[in-house]
GROMACS .gro file of C-alpha atoms in nm:
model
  252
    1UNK     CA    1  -2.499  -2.331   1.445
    2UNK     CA    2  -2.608  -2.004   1.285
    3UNK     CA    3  -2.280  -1.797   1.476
    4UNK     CA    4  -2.054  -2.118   1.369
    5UNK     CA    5  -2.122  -2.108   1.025
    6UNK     CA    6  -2.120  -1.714   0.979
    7UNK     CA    7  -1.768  -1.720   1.190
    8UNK     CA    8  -1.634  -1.984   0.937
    9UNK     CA    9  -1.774  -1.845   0.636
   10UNK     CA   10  -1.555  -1.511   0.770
   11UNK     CA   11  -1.289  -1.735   0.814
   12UNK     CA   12  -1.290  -1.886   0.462
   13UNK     CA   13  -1.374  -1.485   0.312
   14UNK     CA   14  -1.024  -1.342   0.504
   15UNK     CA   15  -0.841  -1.651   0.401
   16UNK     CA   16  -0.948  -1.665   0.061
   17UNK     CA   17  -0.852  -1.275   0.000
   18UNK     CA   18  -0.533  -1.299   0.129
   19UNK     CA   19  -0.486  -1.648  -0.084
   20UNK     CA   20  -0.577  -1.359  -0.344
   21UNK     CA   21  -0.345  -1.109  -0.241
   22UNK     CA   22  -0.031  -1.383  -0.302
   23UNK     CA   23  -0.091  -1.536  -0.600
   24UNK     CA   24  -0.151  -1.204  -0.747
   25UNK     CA   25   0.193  -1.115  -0.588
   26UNK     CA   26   0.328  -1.408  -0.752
   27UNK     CA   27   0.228  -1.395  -1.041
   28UNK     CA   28   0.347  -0.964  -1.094
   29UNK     CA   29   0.699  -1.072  -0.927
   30UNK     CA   30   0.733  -1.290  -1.210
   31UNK     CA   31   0.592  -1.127  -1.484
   32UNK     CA   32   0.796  -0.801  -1.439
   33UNK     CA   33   1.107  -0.918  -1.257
   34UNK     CA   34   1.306  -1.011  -1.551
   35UNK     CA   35   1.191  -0.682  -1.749
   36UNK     CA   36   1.274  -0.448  -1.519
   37UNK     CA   37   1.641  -0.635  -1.428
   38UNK     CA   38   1.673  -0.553  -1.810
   39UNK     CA   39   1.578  -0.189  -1.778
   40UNK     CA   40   1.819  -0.171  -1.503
   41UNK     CA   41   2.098  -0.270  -1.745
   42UNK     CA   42   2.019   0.001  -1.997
   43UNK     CA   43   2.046   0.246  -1.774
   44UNK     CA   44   2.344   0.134  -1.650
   45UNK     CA   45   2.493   0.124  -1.984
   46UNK     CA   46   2.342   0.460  -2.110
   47UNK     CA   47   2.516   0.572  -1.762
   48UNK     CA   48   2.875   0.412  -1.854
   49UNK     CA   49   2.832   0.578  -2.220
   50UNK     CA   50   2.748   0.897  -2.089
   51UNK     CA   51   3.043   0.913  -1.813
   52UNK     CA   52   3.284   0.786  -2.054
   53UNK     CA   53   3.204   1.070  -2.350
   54UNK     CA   54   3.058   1.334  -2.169
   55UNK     CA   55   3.305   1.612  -2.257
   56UNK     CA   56   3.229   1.607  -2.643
   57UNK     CA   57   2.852   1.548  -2.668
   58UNK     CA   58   2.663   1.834  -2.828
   59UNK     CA   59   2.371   2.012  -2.713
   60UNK     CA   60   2.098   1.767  -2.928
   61UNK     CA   61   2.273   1.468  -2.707
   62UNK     CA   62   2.267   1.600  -2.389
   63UNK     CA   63   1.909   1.643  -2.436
   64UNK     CA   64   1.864   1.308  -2.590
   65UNK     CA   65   2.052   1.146  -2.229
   66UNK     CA   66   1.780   1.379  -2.029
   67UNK     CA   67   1.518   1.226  -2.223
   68UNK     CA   68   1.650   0.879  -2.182
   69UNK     CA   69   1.752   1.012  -1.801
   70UNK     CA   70   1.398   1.092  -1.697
   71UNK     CA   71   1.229   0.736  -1.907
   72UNK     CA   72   1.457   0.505  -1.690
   73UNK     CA   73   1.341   0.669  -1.375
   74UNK     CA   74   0.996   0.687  -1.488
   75UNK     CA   75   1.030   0.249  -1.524
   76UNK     CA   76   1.161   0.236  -1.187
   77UNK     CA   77   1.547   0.210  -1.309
   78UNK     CA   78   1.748   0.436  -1.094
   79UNK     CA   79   2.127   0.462  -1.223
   80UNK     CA   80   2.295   0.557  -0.937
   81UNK     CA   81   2.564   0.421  -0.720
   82UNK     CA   82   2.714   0.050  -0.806
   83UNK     CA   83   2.575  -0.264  -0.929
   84UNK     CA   84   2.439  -0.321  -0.643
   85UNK     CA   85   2.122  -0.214  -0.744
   86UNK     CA   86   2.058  -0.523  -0.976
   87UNK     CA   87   2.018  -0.757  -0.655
   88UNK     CA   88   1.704  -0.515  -0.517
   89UNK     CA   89   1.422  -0.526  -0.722
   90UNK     CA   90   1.101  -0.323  -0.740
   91UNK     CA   91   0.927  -0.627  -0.775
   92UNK     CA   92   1.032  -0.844  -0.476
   93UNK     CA   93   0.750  -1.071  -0.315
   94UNK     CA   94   0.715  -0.782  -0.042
   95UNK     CA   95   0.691  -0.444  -0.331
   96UNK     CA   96   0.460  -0.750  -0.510
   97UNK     CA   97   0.233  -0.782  -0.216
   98UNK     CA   98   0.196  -0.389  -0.156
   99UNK     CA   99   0.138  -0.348  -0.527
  100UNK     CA  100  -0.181  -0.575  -0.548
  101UNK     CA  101  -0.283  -0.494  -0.188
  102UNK     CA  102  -0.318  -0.102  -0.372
  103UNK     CA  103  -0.455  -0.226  -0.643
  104UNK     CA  104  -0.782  -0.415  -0.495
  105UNK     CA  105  -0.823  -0.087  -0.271
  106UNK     CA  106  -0.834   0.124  -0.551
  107UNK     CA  107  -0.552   0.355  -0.375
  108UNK     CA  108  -0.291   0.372  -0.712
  109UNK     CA  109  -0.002   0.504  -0.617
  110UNK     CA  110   0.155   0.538  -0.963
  111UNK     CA  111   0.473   0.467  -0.872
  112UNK     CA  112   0.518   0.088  -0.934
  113UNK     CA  113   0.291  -0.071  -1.216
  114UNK     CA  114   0.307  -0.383  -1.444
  115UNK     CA  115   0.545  -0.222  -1.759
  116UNK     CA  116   0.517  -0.544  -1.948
  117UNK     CA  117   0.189  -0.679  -2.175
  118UNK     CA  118   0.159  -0.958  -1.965
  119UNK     CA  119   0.168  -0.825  -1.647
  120UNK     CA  120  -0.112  -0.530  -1.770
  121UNK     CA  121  -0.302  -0.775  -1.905
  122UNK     CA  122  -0.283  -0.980  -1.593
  123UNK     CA  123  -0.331  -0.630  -1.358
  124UNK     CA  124  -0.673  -0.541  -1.568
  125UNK     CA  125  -0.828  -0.937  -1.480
  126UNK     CA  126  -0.677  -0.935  -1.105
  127UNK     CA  127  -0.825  -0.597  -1.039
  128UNK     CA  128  -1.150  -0.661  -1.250
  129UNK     CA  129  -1.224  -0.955  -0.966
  130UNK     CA  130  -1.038  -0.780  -0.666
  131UNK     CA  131  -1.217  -0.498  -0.618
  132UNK     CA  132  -1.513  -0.685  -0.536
  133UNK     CA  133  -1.340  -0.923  -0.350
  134UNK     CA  134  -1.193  -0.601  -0.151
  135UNK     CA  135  -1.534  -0.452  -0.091
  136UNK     CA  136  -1.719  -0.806   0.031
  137UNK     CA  137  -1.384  -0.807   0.271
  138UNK     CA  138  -1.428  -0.466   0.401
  139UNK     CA  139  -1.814  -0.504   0.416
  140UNK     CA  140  -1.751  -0.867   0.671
  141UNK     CA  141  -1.511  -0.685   0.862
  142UNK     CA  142  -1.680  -0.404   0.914
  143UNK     CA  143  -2.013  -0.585   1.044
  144UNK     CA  144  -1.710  -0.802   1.290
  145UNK     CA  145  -1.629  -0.386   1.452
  146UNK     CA  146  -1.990  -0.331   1.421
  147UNK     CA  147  -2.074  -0.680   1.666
  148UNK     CA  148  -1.811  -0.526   1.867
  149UNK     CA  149  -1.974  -0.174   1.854
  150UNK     CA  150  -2.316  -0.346   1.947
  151UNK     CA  151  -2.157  -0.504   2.275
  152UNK     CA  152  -2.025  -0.179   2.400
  153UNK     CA  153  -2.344  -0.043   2.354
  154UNK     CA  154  -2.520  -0.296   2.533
  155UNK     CA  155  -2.306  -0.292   2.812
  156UNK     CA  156  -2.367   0.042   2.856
  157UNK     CA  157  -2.761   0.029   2.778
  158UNK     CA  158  -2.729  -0.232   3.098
  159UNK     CA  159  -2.544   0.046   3.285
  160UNK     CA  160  -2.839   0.274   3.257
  161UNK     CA  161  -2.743   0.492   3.004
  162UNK     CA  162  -2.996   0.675   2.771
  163UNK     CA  163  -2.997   0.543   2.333
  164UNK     CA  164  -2.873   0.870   2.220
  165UNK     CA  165  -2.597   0.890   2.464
  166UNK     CA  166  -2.496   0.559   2.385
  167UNK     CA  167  -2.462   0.661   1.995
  168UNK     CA  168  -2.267   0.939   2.028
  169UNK     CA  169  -1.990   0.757   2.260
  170UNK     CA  170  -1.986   0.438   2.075
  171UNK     CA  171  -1.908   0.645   1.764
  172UNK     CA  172  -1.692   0.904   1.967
  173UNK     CA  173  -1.477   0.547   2.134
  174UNK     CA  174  -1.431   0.389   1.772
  175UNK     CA  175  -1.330   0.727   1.590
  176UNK     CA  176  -1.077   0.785   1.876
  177UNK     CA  177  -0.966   0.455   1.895
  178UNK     CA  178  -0.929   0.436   1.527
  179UNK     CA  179  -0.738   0.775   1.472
  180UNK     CA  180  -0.485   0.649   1.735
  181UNK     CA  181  -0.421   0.298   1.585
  182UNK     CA  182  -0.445   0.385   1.213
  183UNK     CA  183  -0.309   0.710   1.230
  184UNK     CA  184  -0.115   0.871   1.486
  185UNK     CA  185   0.068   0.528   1.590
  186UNK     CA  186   0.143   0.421   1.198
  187UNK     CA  187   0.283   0.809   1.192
  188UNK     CA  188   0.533   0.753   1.464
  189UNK     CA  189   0.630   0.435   1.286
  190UNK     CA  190   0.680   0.571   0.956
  191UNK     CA  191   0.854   0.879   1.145
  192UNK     CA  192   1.139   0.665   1.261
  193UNK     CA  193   1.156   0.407   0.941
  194UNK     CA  194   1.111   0.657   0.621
  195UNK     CA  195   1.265   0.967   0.798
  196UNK     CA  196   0.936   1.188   0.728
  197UNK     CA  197   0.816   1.426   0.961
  198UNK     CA  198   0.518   1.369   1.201
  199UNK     CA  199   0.315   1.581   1.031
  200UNK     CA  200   0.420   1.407   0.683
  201UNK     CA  201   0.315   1.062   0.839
  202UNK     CA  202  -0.017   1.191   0.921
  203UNK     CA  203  -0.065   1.336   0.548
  204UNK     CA  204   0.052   1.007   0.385
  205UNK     CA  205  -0.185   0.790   0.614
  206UNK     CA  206  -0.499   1.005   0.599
  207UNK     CA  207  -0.396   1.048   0.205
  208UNK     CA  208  -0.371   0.643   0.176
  209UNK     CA  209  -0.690   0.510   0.398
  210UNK     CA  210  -0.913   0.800   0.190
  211UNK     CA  211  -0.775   0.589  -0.111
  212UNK     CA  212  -0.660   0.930  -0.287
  213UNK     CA  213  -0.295   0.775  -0.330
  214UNK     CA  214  -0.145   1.097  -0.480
  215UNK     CA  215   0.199   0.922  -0.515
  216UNK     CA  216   0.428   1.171  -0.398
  217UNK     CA  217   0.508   0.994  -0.029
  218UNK     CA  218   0.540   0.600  -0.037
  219UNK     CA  219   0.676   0.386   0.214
  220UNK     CA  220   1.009   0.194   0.121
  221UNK     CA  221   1.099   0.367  -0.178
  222UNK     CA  222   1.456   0.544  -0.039
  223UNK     CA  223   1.729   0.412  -0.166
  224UNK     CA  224   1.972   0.573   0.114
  225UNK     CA  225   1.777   0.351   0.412
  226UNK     CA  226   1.731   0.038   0.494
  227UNK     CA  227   1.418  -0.111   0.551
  228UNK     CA  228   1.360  -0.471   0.763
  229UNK     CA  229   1.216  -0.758   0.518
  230UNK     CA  230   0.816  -0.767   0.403
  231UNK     CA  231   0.811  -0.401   0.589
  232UNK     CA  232   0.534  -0.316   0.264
  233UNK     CA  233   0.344  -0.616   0.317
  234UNK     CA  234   0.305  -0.481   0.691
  235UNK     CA  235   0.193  -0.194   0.541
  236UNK     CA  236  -0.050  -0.341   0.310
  237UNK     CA  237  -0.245  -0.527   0.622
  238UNK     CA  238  -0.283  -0.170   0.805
  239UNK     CA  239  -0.415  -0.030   0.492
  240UNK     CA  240  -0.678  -0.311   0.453
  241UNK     CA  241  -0.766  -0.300   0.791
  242UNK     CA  242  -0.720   0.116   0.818
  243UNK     CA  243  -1.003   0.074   0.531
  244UNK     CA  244  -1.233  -0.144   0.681
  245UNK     CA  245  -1.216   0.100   1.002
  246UNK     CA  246  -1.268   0.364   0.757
  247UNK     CA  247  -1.632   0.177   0.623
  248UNK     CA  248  -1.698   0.115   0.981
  249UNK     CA  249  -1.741   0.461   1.056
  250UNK     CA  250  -1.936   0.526   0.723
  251UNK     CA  251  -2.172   0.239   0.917
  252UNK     CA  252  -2.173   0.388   1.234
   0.00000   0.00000   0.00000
């Protein structure tokens, strides 16, 4: 009874966060959709303005389109190319997911956030009860690894091998087997979808599971390739689970 009710009292905890995880998704795809569609058009237009009088704008106006340059890509409006742009959104349910998956893990990329007072508002109350949410998540899953950690090492206690022994490889087999599935195998992956380097995988996983988030690689963000539907959502699941592995090993 005792295993049964602990088993669906995991259940309901891993349900209930990702039931989290959507209608915060939700609710930031609609909060900032329709701003951001309208920062798109002002770029667009400040673009069209500054193609069509280029050739007589002073010095003071050049600067002034800079300025105005370097704000649009700064709210996620990127004027380039056709109007084609309009259709893809930063804040698509998949971009939505990722974005609240980062914020309950405390990672922060920087480069998408909630621009309008609604949507910061929203972001300060979803992340004031996510983050605990995020830590009771990691904490259950992390004692699920550390059930299966016990197992090895009673198989091997059975097998006649000495406690200290038994430490050492069961950390040894779950570090290995950890650093193969949440890093060197997600590195491949982002190797052939983003175009990085191997070695540039490996910085942007280690940088993301150790929740630094510096910003400067993010997955799906190029706008020369395309990328298969909720591939950031995919993305935010091996980062919650890359982080419970991490706490694991804090355990261990």
């Amino acid at each position: 009874k005792a295993m049964c009710s602990g088993k669906l009292q995991t259940g309901l905890l891993v349900a209930g966060y990702f039931v989290y995880l959507l209608v915060g998704a939700a609710v930031f795809q609609a909060l900032e959709r329709t701003a951001e569609k309208q920062e798109k058009m002002a770029a667009a237009q400040m673009k069209e303005a500054f193609l069509q009088n280029f050739t007589q704008l002073s010095v003071a106006e050049m600067e002034q389109f800079m300025k105005d340059l370097i704000e649009a890509i700064q709210k996620g409006a990127y004027p380039v190319g056709n109007e084609s742009q309009f259709e893809e959104s930063n804040w698509d349910f998949s971009n939505s997911f990722f974005f609240a998956g980062t914020v309950v893990s405390t990672i922060g990329y920087g480069t998408l956030h909630p621009k309008t007072a609604g949507g910061q508002i929203f972001c300060v109350f979803f992340a004031l009860f996510g983050i605990p949410l995020n830590i009771v998540f990691l904490h259950h899953v992390g004692k699920m690894l550390s059930l299966l950690c016990k197992k090895l090492g009673k198989f091997l206690y059975e097998k006649g091998m000495r406690k200290k022994k038994i430490k050492f490889l069961t950390l040894l087999f779950f570090l290995a087997t950890g650093i193969l599935v949440f890093l060197c195998l997600p590195s491949v992956f982002f190797q052939i979808t983003e175009g990085w380097s191997y070695s540039e995988g490996i910085y942007f996983a280690f940088i993301t599971l150790s929740t630094i988030g510096f910003g400067d690689y993010v997955v799906g963000k190029q706008s020369d390739r395309k990328y298969f539907s909720y591939y950031r959502v995919l993305v935010a699941i091996w980062i919650l689970f890359g982080l419970a592995w991490i706490a694991l090993l804090f355990n261990l």
